[in-house]
CSV table of C-alpha atoms in Angstrom, one decimal:
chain,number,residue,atom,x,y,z
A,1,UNK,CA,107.9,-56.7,-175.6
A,2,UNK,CA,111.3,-57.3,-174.1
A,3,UNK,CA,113.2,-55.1,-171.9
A,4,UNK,CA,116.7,-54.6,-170.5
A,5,UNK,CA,119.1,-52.6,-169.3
A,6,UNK,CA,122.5,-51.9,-170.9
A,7,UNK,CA,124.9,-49.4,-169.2
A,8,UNK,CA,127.5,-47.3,-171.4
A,9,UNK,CA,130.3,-45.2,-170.6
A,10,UNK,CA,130.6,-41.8,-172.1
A,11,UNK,CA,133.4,-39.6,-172.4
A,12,UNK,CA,131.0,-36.6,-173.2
A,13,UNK,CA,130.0,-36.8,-170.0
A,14,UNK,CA,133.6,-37.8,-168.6
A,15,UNK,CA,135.2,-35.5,-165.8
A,16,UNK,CA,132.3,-33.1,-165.5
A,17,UNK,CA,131.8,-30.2,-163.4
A,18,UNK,CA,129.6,-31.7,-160.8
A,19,UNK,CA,131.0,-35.0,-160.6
A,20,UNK,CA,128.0,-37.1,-162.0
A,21,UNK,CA,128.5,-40.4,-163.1
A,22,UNK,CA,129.7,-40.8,-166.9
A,23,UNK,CA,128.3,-44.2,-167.0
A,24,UNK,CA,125.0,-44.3,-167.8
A,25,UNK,CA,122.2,-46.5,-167.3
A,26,UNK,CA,119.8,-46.8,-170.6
A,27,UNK,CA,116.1,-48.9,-170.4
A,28,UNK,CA,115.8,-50.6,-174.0
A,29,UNK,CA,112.3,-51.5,-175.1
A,30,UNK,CA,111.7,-53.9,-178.3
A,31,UNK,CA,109.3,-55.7,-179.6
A,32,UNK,CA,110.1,-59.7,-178.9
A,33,UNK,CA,111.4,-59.6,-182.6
A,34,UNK,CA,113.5,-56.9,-183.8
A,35,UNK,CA,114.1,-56.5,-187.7
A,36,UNK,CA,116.3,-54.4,-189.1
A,37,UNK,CA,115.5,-50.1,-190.3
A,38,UNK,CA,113.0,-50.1,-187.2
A,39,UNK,CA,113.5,-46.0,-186.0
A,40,UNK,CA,114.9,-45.6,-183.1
A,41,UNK,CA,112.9,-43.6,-180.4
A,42,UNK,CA,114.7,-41.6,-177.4
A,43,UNK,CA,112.8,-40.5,-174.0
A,44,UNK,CA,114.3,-37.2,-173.1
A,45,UNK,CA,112.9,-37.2,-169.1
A,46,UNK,CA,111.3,-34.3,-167.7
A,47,UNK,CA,113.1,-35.3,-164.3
A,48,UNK,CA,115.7,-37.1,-162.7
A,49,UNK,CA,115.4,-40.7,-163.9
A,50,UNK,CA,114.7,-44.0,-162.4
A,51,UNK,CA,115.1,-47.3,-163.4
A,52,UNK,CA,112.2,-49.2,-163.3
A,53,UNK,CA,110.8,-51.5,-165.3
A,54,UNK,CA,107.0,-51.6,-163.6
A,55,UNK,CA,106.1,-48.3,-163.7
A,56,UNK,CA,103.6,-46.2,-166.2
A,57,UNK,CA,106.0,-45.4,-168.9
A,58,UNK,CA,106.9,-49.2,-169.0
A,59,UNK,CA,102.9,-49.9,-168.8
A,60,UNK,CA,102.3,-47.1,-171.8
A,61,UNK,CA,105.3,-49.3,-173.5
A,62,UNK,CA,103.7,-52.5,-173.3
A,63,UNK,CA,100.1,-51.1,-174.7
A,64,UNK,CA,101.9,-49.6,-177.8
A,65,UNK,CA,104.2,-52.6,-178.2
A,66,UNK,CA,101.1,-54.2,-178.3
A,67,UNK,CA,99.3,-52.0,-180.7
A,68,UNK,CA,101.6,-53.1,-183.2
A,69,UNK,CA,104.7,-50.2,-183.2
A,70,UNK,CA,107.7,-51.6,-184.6
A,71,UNK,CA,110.5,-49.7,-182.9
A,72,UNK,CA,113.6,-49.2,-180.4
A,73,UNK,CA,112.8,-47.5,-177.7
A,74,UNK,CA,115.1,-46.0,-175.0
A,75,UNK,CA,114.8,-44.3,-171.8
A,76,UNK,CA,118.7,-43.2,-170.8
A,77,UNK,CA,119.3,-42.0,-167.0
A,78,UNK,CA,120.4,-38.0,-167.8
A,79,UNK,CA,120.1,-37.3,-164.2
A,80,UNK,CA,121.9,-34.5,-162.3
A,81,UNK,CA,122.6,-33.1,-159.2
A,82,UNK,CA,119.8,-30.4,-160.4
A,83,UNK,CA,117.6,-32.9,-160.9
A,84,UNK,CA,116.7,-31.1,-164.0
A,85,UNK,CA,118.6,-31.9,-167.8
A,86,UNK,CA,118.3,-29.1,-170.3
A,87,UNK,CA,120.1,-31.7,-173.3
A,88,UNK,CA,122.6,-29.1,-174.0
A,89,UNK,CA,125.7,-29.0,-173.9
A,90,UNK,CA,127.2,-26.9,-170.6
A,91,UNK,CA,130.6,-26.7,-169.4
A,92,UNK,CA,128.8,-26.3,-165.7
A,93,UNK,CA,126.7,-29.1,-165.9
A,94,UNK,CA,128.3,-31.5,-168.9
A,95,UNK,CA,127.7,-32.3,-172.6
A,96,UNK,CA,124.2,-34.3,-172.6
A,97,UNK,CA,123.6,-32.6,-176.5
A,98,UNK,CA,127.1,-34.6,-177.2
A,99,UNK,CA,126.0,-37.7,-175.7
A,100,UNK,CA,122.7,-37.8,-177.2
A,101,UNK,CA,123.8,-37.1,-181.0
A,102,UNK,CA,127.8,-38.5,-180.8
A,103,UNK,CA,127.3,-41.5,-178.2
A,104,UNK,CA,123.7,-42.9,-177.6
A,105,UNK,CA,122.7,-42.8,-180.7
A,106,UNK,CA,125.3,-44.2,-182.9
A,107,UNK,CA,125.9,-47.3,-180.4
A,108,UNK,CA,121.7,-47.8,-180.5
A,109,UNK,CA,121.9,-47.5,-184.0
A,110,UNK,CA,124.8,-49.6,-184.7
A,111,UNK,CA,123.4,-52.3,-182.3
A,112,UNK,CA,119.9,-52.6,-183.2
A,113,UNK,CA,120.5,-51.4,-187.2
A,114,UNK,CA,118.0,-48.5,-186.5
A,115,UNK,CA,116.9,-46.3,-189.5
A,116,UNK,CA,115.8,-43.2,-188.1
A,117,UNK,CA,115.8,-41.6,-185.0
A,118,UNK,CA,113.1,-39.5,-182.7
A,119,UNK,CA,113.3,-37.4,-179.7
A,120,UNK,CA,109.9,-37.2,-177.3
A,121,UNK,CA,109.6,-35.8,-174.1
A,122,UNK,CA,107.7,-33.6,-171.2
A,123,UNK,CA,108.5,-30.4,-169.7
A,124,UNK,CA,112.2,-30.2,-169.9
A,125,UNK,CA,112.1,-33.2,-172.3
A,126,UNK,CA,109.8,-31.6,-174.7
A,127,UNK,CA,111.8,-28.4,-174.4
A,128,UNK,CA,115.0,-30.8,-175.2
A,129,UNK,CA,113.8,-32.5,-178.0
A,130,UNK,CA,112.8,-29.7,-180.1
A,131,UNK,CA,116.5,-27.8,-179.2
A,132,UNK,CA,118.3,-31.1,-180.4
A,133,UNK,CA,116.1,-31.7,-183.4
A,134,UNK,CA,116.3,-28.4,-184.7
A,135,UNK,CA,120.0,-28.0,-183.6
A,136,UNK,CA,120.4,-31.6,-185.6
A,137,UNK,CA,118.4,-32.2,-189.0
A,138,UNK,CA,121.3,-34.5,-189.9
A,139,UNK,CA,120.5,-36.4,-187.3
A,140,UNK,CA,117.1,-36.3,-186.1
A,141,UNK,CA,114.0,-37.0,-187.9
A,142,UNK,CA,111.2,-35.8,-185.8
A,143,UNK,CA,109.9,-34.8,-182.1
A,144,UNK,CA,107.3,-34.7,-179.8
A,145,UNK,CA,107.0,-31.6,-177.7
A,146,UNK,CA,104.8,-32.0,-175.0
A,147,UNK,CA,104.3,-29.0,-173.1
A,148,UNK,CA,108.4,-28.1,-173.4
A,149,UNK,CA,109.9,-25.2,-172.0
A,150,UNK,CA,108.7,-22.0,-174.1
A,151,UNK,CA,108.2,-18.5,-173.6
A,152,UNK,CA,110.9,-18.3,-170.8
A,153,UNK,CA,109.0,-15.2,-169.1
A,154,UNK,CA,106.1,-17.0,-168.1
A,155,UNK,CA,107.4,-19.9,-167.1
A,156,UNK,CA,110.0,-18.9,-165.1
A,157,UNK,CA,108.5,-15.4,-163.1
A,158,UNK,CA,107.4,-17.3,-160.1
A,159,UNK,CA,110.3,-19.6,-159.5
A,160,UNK,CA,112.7,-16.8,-160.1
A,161,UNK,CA,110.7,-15.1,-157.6
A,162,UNK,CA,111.4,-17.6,-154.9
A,163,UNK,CA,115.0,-18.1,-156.2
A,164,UNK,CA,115.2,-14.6,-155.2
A,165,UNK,CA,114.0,-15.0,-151.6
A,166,UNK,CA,115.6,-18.2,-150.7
A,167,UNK,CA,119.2,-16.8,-151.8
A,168,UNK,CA,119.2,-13.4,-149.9
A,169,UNK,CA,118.7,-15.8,-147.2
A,170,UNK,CA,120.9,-18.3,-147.5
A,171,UNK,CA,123.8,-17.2,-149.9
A,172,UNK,CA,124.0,-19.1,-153.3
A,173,UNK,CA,126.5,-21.2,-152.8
A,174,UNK,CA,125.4,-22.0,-149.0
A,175,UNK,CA,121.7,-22.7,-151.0
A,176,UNK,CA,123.7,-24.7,-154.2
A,177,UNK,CA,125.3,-26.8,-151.7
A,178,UNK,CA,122.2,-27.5,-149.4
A,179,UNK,CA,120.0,-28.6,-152.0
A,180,UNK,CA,122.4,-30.8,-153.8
A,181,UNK,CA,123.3,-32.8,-151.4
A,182,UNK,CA,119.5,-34.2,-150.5
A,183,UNK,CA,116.5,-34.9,-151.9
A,184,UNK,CA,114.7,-31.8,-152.4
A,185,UNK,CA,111.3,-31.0,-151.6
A,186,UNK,CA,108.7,-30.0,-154.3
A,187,UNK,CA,109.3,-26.0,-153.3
A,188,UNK,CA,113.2,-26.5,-153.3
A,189,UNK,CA,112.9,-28.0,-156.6
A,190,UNK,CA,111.9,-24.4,-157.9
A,191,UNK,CA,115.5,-22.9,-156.8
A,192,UNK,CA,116.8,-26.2,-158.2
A,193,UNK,CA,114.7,-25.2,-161.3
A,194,UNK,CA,116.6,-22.2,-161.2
A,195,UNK,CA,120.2,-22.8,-160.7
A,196,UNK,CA,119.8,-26.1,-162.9
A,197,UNK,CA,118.6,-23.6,-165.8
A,198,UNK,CA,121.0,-20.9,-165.1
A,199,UNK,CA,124.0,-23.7,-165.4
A,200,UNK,CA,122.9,-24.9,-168.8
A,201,UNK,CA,121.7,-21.3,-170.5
A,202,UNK,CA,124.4,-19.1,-168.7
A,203,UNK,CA,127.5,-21.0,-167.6
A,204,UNK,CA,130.2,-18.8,-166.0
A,205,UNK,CA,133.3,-20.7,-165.2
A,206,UNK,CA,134.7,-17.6,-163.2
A,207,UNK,CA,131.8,-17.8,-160.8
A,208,UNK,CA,132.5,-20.8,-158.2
A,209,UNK,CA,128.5,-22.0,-158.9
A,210,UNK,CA,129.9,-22.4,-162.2
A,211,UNK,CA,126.8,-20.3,-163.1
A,212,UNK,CA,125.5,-16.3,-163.7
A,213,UNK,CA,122.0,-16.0,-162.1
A,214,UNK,CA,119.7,-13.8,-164.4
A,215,UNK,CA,119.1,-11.6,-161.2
A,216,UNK,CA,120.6,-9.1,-159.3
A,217,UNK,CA,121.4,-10.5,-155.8
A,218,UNK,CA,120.5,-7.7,-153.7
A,219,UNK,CA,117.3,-6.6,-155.8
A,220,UNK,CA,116.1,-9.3,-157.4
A,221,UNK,CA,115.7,-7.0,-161.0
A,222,UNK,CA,116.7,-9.1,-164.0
A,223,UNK,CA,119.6,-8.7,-165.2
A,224,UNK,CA,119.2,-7.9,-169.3
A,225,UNK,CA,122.7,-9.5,-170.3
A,226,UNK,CA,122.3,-12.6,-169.0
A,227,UNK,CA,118.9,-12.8,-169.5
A,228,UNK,CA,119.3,-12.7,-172.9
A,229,UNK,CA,121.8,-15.6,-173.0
A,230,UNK,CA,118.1,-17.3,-171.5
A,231,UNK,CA,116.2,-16.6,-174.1
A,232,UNK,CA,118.5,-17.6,-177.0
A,233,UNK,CA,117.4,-20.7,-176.4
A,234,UNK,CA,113.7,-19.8,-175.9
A,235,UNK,CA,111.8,-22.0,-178.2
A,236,UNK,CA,108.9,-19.3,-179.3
A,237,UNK,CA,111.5,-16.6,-179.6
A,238,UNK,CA,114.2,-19.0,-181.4
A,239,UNK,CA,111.6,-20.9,-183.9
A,240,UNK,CA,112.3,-18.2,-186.9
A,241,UNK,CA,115.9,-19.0,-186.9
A,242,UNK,CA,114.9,-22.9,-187.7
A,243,UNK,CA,112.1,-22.8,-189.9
A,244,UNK,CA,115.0,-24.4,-192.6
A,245,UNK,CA,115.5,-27.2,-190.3
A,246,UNK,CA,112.4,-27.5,-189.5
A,247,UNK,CA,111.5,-28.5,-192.8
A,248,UNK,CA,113.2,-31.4,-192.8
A,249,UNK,CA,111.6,-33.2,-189.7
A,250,UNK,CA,109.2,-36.2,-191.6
A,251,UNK,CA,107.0,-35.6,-188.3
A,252,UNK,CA,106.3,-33.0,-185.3
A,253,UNK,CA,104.1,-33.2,-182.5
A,254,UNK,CA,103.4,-30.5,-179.9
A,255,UNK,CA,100.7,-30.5,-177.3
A,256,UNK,CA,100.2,-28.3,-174.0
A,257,UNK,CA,97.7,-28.9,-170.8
A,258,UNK,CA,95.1,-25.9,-170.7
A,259,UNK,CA,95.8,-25.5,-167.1
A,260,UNK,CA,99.6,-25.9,-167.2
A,261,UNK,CA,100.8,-24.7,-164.0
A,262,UNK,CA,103.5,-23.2,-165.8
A,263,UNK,CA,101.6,-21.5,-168.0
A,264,UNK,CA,103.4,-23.1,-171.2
A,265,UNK,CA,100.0,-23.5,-173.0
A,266,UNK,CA,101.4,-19.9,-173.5
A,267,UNK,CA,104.5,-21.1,-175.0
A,268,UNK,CA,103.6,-24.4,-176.6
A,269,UNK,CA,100.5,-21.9,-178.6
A,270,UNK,CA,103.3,-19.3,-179.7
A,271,UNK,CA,105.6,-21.8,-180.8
A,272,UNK,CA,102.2,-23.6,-183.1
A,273,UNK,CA,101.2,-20.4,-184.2
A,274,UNK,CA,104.9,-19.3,-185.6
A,275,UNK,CA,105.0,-22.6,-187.4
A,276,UNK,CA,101.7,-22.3,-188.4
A,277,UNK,CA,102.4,-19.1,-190.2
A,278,UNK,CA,105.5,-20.2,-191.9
A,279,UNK,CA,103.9,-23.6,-193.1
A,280,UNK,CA,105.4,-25.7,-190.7
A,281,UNK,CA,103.7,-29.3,-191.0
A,282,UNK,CA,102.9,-30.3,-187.4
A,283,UNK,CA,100.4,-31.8,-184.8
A,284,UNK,CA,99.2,-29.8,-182.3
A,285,UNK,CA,97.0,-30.2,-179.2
A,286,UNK,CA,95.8,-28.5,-176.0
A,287,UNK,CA,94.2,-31.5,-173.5
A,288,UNK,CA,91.7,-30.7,-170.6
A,289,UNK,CA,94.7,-31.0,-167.5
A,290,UNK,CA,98.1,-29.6,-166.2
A,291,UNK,CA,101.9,-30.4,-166.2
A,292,UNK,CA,102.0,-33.5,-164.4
A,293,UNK,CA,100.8,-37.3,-164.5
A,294,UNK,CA,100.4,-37.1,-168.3
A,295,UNK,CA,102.3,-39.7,-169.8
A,296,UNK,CA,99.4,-40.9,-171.4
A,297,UNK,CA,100.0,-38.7,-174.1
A,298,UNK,CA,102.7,-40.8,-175.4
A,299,UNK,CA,99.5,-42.9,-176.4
A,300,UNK,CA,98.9,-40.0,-179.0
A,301,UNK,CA,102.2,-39.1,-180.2
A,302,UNK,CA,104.2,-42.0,-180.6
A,303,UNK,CA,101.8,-44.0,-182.8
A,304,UNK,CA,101.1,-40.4,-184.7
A,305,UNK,CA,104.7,-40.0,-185.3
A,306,UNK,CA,105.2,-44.0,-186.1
A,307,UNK,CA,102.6,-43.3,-188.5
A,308,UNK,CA,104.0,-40.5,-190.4
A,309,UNK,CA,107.4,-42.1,-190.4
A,310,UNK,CA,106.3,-45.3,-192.3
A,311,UNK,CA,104.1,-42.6,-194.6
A,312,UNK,CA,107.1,-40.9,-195.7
């Protein structure tokens, strides 16, 4: 297996609202010989990325490399000042759908003379790479969904909570500003969570966050307009609309912990069950664990999907 890192400058990303960088770090794995048509595999992160090369990811890498799976894959730095990346595009945050579908994959493509192209990821990542494959049959040929962002209510009830608390304390922007300019611990990270969702599902360039919260300030009751801009992109509410699209993916996998801390065995199980019902072809699993230290999975989905793709 070889590995390296190539850096490329997006204009997606160029002049964007929070100042992040627009060049971007990518981590390119290979096998030591690299043929042409091999697919080209994306890791949409569930968090703020690093580049190492000695880590479990690159260890999960080298075992499947090893295993025999012909393929290009790249792990891109879509890090923000949230620390979180929805993957679509915001006017608040910046276009990550665009530099995903218009940049990073026609320059991998073009480079390595990749065939077709998958999406796999965790938690925001899974969430990601169904909302780009769906949003992108043209482009995308299948995904792996682990335990992604689904059933908004659930998941988000006790950050939302918090984010509550914290801001009649602080002030929004007083908070914003606080936590974005440090690292933030693991209970800031669920304000973070918060304003990092609210920038991507409802941008408001009026408001000097850049963002509408889905809560009243003074009460903390939800506010049913904005909401609702949340839960367009819902994945077990939005799945009807793409059953077409769907169709078209050569493989799906979706799997869920049974002890998700944020309850999204409750989302991932709606989202099976809806494509269950409609005849969606897919994989799905619920594992004995949580949300966190399970790359391992990408042992089962990867060579599932790399399976599918050379059967079809």
């Amino acid at each position: 297996m070889k590995t390296e890192i190539l850096k490329i400058e997006s204009e997606a990303l160029r002049d964007n609202f929070l100042n992040d960088p627009d060049e971007r770090e990518v981590l390119v794995y290979t096998p030591d010989d690299v043929e042409d048509g091999y697919p080209l595999m994306i890791e949409l992160a569930g968090t703020n990325w690093k580049p190492r090369t000695h880590n479990k990811f690159s260890a999960i890498m080298e075992k499947l490399f090893g295993q025999g799976l012909k393929a290009v894959v790249i792990n891109p730095n879509f890090s923000t000042k949230y620390n979180i990346n929805q993957y679509i595009n915001s006017p608040a945050v910046g276009n990550y759908e665009d530099f995903i579908v218009k940049e990073l994959i026609p320059f991998f493509r073009e480079r390595y003379r990749t065939e077709r192209t998958i999406l796999f990821g965790k938690s925001s990542g899974g969430f990601g790479s169904y909302t780009i494959a769906v949003r992108h049959p043209d482009v995308i040929d299948g995904f792996a969904d682990h335990f992604g962002d689904s059933c908004f209510y659930y998941l988000y009830a006790d950050d939302l909570a918090c984010t509550f608390k914290a801001v009649e304390s602080k002030g929004r922007m007083n908070l914003l500003k606080e936590l974005t300019s440090r690292r933030p611990s693991d209970e800031e990270m669920r304000i973070l969570n918060i304003f990092g969702s609210s920038a991507f599902y409802s941008p408001d360039m009026d408001n000097e966050s850049g963002f509408d919260l889905p809560f009243d300030e003074e009460t903390g009751e939800i506010i049913d307009d904005v909401w609702k801009r949340w839960i367009e992109f819902d994945p077990a509410k939005n799945v009807l609309r793409h059953l077409d699209n769907l169709r078209k993916m050569k493989a799906i996998y979706i799997d869920v912990g049974k002890n998700d801390e944020y309850r999204l065995y409750i989302g991932s199980r709606s989202l099976h069950k809806k494509l269950e019902k409609n005849g969606i072809d897919h994989h799905y699993e619920e594992f004995d664990g949580g949300h966190f230290g399970n790359s391992e999975r990408y042992l089962a989905s990867i060579p599932y999907i790399y399976e599918r793709l050379k059967e079809s």
